Tab-separated table of C-alpha atoms in Angstrom:
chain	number	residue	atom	x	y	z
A	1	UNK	CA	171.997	265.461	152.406
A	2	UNK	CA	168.860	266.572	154.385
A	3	UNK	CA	165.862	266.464	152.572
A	4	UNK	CA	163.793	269.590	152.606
A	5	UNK	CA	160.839	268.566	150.964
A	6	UNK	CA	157.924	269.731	152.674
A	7	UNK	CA	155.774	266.772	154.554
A	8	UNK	CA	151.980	266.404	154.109
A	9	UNK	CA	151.105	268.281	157.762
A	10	UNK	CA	153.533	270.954	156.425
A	11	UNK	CA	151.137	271.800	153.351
A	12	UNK	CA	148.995	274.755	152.885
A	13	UNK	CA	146.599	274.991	150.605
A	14	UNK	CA	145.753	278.883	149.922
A	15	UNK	CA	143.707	281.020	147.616
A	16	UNK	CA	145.955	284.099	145.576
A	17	UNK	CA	143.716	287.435	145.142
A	18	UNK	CA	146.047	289.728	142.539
A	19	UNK	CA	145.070	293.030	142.628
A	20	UNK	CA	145.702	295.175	139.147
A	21	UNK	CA	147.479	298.425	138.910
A	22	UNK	CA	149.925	298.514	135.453
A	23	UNK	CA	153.447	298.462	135.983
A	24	UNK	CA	153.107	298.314	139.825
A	25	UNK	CA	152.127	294.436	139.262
A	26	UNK	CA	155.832	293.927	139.389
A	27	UNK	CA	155.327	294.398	142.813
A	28	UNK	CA	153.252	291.326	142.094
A	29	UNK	CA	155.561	289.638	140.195
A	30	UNK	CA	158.009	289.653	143.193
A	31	UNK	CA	155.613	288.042	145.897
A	32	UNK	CA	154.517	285.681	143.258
A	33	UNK	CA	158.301	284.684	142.955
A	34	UNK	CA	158.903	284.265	146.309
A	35	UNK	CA	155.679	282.274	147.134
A	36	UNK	CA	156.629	280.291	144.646
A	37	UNK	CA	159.740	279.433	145.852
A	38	UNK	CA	158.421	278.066	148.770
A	39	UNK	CA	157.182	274.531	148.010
A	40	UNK	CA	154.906	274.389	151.952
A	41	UNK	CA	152.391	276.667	149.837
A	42	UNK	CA	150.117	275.048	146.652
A	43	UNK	CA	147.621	277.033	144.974
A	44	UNK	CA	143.548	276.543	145.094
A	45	UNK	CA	142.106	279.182	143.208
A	46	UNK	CA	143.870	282.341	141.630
A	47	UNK	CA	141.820	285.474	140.766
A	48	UNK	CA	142.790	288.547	139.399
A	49	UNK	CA	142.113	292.189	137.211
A	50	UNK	CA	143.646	293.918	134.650
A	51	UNK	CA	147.835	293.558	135.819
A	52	UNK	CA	146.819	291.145	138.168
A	53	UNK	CA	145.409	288.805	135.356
A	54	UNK	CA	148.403	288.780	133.820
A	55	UNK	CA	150.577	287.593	136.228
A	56	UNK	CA	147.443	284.947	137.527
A	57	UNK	CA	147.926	283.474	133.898
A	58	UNK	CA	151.386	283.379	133.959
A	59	UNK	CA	151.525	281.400	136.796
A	60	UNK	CA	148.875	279.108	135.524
A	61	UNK	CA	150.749	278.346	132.373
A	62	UNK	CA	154.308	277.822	134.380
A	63	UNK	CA	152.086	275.454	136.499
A	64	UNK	CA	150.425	273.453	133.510
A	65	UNK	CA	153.265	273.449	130.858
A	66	UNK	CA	155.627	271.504	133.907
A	67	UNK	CA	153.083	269.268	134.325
A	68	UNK	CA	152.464	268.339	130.933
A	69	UNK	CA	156.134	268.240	130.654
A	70	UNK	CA	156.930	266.598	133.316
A	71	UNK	CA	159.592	269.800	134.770
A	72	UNK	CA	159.285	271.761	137.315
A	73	UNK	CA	156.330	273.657	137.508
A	74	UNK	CA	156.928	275.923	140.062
A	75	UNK	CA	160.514	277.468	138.415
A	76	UNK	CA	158.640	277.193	134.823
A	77	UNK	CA	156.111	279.468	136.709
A	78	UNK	CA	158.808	282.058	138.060
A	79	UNK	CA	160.847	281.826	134.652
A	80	UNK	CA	157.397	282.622	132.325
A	81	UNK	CA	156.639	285.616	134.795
A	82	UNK	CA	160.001	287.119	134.636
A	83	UNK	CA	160.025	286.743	130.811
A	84	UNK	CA	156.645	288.587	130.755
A	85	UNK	CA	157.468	291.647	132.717
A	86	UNK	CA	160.979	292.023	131.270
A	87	UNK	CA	158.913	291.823	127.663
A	88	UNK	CA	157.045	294.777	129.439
A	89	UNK	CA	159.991	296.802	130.256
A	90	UNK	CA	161.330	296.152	126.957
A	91	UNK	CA	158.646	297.241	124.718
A	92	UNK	CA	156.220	299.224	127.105
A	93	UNK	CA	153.442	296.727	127.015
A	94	UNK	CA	152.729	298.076	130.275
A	95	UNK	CA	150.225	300.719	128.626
A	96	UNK	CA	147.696	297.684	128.239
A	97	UNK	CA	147.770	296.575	131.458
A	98	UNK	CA	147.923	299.924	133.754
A	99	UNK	CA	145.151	300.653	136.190
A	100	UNK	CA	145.628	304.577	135.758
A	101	UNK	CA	142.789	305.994	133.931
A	102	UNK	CA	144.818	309.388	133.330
A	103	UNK	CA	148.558	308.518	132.881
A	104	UNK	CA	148.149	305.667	130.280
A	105	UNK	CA	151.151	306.562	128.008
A	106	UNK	CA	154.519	306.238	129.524
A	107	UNK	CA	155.573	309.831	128.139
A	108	UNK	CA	153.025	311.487	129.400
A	109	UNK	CA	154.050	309.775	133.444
A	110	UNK	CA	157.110	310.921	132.904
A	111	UNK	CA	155.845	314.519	132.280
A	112	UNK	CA	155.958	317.564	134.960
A	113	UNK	CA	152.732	318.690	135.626
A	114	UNK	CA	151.698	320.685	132.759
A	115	UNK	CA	152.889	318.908	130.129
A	116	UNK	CA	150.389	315.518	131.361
A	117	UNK	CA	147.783	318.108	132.360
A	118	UNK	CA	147.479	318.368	128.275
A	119	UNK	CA	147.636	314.606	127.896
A	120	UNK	CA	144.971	314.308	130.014
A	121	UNK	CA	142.977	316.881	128.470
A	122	UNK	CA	143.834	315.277	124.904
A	123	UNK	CA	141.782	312.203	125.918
A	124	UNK	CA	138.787	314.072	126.555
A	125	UNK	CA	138.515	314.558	122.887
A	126	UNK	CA	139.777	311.578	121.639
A	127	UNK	CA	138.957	308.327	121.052
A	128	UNK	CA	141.010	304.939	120.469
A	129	UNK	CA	138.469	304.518	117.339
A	130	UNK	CA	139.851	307.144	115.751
A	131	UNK	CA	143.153	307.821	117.432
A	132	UNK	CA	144.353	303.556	117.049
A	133	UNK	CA	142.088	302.308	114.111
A	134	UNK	CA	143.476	299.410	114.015
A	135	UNK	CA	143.321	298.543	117.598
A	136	UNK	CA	147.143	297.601	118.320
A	137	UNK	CA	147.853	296.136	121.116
A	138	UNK	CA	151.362	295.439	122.212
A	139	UNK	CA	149.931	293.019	125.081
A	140	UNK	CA	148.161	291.031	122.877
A	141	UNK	CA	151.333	290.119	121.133
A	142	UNK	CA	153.224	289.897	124.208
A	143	UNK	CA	150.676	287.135	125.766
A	144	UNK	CA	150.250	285.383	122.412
A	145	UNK	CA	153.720	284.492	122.269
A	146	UNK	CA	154.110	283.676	125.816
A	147	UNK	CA	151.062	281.960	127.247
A	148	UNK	CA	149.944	278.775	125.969
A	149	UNK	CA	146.138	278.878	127.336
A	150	UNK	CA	145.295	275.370	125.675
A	151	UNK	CA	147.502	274.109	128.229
A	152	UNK	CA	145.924	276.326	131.086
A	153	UNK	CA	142.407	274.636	130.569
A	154	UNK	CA	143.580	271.209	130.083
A	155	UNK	CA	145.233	271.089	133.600
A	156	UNK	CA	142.518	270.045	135.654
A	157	UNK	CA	145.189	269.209	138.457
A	158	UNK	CA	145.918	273.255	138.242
A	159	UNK	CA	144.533	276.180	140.050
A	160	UNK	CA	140.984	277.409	139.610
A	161	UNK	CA	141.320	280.819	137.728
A	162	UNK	CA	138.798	283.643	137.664
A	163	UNK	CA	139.546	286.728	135.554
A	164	UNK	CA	137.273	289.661	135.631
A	165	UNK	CA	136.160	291.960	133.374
A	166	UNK	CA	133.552	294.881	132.818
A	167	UNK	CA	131.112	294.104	130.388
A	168	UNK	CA	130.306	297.620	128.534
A	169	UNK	CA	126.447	297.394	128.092
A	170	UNK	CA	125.523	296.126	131.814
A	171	UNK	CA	128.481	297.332	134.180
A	172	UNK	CA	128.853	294.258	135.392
A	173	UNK	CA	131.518	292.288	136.373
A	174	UNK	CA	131.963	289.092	133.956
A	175	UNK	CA	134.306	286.250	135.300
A	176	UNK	CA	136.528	284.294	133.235
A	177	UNK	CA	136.767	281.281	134.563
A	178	UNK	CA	139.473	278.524	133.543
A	179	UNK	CA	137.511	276.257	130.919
A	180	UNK	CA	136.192	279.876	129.553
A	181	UNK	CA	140.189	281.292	129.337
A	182	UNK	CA	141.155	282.827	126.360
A	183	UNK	CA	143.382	285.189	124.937
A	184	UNK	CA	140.645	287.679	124.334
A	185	UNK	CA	139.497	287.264	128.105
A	186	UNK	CA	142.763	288.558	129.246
A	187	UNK	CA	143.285	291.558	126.883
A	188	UNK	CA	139.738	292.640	128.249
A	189	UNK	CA	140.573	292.460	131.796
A	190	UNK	CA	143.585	294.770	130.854
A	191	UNK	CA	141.208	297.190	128.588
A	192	UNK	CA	141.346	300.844	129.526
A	193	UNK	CA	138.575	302.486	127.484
A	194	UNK	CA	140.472	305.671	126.716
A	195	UNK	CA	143.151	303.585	124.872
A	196	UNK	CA	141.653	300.561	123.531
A	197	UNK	CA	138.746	299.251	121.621
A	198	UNK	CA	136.409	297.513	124.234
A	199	UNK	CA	137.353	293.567	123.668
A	200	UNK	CA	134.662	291.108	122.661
A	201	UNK	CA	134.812	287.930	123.373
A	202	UNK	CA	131.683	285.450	122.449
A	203	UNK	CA	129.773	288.166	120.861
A	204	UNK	CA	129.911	290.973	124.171
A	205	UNK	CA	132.126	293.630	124.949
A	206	UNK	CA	134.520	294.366	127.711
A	207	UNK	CA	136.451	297.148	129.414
A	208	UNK	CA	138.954	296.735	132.315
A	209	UNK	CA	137.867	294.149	135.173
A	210	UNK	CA	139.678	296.746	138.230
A	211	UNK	CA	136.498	298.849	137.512
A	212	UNK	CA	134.388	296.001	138.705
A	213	UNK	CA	136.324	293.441	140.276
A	214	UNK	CA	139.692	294.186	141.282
A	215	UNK	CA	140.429	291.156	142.100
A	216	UNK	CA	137.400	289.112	142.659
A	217	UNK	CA	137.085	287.887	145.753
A	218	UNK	CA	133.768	286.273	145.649
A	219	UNK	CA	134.614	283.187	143.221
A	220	UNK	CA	137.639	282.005	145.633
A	221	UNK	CA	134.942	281.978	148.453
A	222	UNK	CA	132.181	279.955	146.335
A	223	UNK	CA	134.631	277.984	144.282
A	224	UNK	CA	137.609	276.721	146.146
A	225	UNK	CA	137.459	274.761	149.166
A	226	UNK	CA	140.890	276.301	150.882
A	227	UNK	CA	139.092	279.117	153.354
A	228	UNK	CA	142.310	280.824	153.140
A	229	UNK	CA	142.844	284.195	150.861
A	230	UNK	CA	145.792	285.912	150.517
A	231	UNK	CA	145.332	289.313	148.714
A	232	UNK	CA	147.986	291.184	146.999
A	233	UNK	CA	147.258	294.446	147.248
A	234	UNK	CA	148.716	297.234	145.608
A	235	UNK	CA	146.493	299.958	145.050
A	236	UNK	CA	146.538	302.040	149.268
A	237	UNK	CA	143.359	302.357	150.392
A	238	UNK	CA	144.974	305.325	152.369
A	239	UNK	CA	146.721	308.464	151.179
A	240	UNK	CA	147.676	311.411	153.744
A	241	UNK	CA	146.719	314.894	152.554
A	242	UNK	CA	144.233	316.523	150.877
A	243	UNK	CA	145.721	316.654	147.028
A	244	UNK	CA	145.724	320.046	145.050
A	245	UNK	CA	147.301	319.832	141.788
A	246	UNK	CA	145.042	318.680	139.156
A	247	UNK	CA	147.152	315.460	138.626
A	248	UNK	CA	147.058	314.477	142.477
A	249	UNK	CA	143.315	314.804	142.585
A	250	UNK	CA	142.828	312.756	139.303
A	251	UNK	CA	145.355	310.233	140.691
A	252	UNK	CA	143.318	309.770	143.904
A	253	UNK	CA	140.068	309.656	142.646
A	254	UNK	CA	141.656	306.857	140.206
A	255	UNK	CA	142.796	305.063	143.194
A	256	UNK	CA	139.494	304.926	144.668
A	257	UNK	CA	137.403	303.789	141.721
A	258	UNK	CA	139.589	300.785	141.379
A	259	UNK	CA	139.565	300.196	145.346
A	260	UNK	CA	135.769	300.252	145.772
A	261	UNK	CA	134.750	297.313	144.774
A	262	UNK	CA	137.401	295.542	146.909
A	263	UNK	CA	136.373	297.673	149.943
A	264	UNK	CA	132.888	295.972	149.385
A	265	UNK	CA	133.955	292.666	149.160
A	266	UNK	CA	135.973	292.858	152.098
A	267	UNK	CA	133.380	294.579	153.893
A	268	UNK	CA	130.754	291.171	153.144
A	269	UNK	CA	133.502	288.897	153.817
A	270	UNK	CA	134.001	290.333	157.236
A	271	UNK	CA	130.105	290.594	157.808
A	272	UNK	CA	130.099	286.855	157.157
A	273	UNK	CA	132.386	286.174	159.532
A	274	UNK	CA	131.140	288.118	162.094
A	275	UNK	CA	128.072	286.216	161.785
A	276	UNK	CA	129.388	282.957	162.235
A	277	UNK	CA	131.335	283.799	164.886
A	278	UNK	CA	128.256	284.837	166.778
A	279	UNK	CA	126.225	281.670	165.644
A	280	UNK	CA	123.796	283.256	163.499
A	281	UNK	CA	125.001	281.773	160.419
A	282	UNK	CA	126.368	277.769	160.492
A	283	UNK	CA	129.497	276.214	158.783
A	284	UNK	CA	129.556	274.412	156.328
A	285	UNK	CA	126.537	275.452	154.915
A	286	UNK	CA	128.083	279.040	155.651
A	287	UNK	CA	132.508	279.357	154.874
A	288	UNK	CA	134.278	281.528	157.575
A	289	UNK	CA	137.164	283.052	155.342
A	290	UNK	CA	140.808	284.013	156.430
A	291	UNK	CA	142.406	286.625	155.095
A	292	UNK	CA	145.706	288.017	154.664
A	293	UNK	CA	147.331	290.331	153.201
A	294	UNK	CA	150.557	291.690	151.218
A	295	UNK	CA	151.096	295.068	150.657
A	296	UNK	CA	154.125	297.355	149.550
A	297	UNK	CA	153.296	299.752	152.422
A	298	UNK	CA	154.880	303.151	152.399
A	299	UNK	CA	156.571	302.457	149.426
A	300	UNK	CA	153.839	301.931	147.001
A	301	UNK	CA	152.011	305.303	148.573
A	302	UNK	CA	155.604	307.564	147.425
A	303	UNK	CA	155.267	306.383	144.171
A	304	UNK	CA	152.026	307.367	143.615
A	305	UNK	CA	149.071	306.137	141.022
A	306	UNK	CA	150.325	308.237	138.387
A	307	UNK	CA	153.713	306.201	137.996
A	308	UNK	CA	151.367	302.944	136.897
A	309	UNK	CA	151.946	303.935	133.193
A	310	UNK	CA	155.514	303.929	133.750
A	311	UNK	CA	158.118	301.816	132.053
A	312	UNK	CA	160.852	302.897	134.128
A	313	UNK	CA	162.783	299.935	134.194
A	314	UNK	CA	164.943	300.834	137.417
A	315	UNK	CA	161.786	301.210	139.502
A	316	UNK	CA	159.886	297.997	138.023
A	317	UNK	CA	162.973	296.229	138.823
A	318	UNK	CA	162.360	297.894	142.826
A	319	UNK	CA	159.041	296.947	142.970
A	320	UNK	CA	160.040	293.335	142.235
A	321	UNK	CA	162.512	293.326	145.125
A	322	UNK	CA	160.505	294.627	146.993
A	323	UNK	CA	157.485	291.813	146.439
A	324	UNK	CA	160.087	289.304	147.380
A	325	UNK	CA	161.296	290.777	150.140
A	326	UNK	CA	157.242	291.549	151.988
A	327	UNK	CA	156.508	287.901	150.999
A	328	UNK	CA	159.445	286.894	152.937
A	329	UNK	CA	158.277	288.952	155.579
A	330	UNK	CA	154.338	287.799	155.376
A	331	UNK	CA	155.860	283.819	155.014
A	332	UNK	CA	157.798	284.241	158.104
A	333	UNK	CA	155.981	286.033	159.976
A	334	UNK	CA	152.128	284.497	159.489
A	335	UNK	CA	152.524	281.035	157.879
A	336	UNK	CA	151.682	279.377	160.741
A	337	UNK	CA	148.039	281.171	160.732
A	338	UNK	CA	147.360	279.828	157.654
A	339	UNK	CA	144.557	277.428	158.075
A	340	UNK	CA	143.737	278.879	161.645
A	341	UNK	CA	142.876	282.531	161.475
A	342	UNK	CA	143.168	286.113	159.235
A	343	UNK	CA	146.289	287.307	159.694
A	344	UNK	CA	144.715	291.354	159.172
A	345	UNK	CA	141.677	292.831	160.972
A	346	UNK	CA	139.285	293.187	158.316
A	347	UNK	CA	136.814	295.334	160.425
A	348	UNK	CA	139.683	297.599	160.741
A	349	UNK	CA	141.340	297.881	157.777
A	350	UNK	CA	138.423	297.510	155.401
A	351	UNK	CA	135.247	299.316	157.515
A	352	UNK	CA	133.173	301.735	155.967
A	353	UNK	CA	131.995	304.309	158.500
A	354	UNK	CA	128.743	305.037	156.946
A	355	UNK	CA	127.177	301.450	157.352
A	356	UNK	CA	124.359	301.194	159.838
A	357	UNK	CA	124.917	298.767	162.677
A	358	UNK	CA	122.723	295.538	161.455
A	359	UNK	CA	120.821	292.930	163.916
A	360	UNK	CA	119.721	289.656	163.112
């Protein structure tokens, strides 16, 4: 029998960005599966927002509990994050972790036009003090039962973890980092304002982290000595067309809230580089970062931001496939830059048209 195991010169060490965005983190789900599977690839650091914090956990606790266990870590991983997003499917947990400020409540996604125009218009005058009292929160549950986050922060061996999350008084982005994990940490990072009671955790309180943060990128760059990021993105930075309909404008100016701050970390990041490469800033003292990217493409711009709240099961199941199928694609087609250059033009893909040209 030939023995695949992957040698030491094989092994790359990489840094996962997880982008949030409700029920299109199956999309996530799927390229976590399939990186995963591949046993060339181990983890450094891990950071993610709102959907994306959920599945960052999930690996983290596959990853501890098979250590502690002594079983495979790596297929615990892949097991605990199907069992999490079929939970979602099942009971509609997704409402706590979408990244759609307007189409939080499955029935109202599923809605034509007018019928989620009053939806919409219903949580203008609402609140979730008055409309859920008792703050429930089917992802609480969910995540109580399934993640065992004693376990996350007692495997130092593990990936570094940084979970962000908007703290209400300042605006700013709060990172969770793996000693400071916690249930509550989580459920803020997943805490859409017009649905839920802001969380607190250690006295402050906290909205979603996609406002802020979504995903940090900063941490992995400070933190973790692999230069290496690979960002799962799946929020499009791009969308053809002017929309119209009061739904399509909402939905775009919802996708590019939660894409700002990622636009300006991508922007530094690139900045950085650029002045290394032209020797104004040294390495080490100064970290020239590669980054890559997986995205679901033209796929992920059909379905629009609106379908985030969805439980659809049938599409969920989709965006899973189709995960595993770009990592496949990404893994074959730019492991071997990992460790020697971004696979993705930053400049390109990321520029913002209204900077001024700096010189140092």
């Amino acid at each position: 029998m030939t023995d695949t195991t992957p040698q030491p010169e094989d092994i790359r060490r990489i840094n996962l960005a997880l982008q949030g965005g409700g029920s299109h983190g199956a999309f996530t789900w799927g390229v976590l599966d399939r990186l995963l599977e591949d046993e060339r690839l181990q983890f450094d650091g891990i950071s993610g927002a709102s959907a994306g914090a959920v599945n960052a956990v999930a690996v983290a606790h596959g990853l501890a509990v098979g250590h502690r266990d002594g079983v495979d870590g790596r297929r615990h991983a892949r097991d605990k994050l199907g069992s999490i997003w079929r939970s979602v499917m099942a009971t509609g947990a997704v409402n706590a972790i979408s990244g759609n400020l307007g189409n939080v409540l499955p029935f109202w996604s599923l809605l034509p036009d007018p019928g989620r125009m009053l939806g919409n218009a219903l949580m203008q005058f609402t609140s979730p003090y008055s409309m859920n009292p008792l703050d429930l929160n089917p992802l609480r549950a969910l995540l109580s039962r399934e993640i065992d986050f004693e376990a996350i922060r007692a495997h130092r061996n593990g990936p570094k973890l940084f979970i962000s999350a908007t703290e209400v008084s300042s605006g700013k982005a709060e990172v969770f980092t793996k000693r400071e994990l916690s249930l509550n940490a989580v459920v803020a990072s997943t805490c859409l304002p017009q649905v839920y009671q802001a969380v607190t955790v250690d006295e402050r309180t906290y909205w979603d982290g996609g406002y802020v943060a979504n995903p940090p990128i900063t941490p992995l760059i400070a933190q973790c000595r692999s230069a290496d990021i690979l960002l799962v993105q799946i929020s499009p930075l791009t969308r053809e067309g002017v929309p119209t309909t009061p739904t399509a404008i909402m939905d775009r100016i919802n996708e590019i809230t939660f894409n700002t701050n990622l636009l300006a970390q991508m922007q530094m990041v690139g900045f950085i580089n650029r002045l290394i490469d032209e020797g104004k800033l040294q390495e080490p003292e100064y970290k020239k970062v590669l980054v890559h990217r997986i995205d679901g493409g033209d796929t992920m711009r059909e379905l629009g931001s609106y379908s985030q709240g969805s439980t659809d099961t049938v599409m969920m199941e989709r965006l899973f496939d189709l995960g595993r199928e770009q990592a496949s694609a990404w893994l074959k087609k730019h492991f071997g830059a990992l460790g020697v250059k971004s696979s993705i033009n930053i400049r390109r893909d990321y520029k913002d048209d209204n900077a001024l040209t700096m010189r140092c």
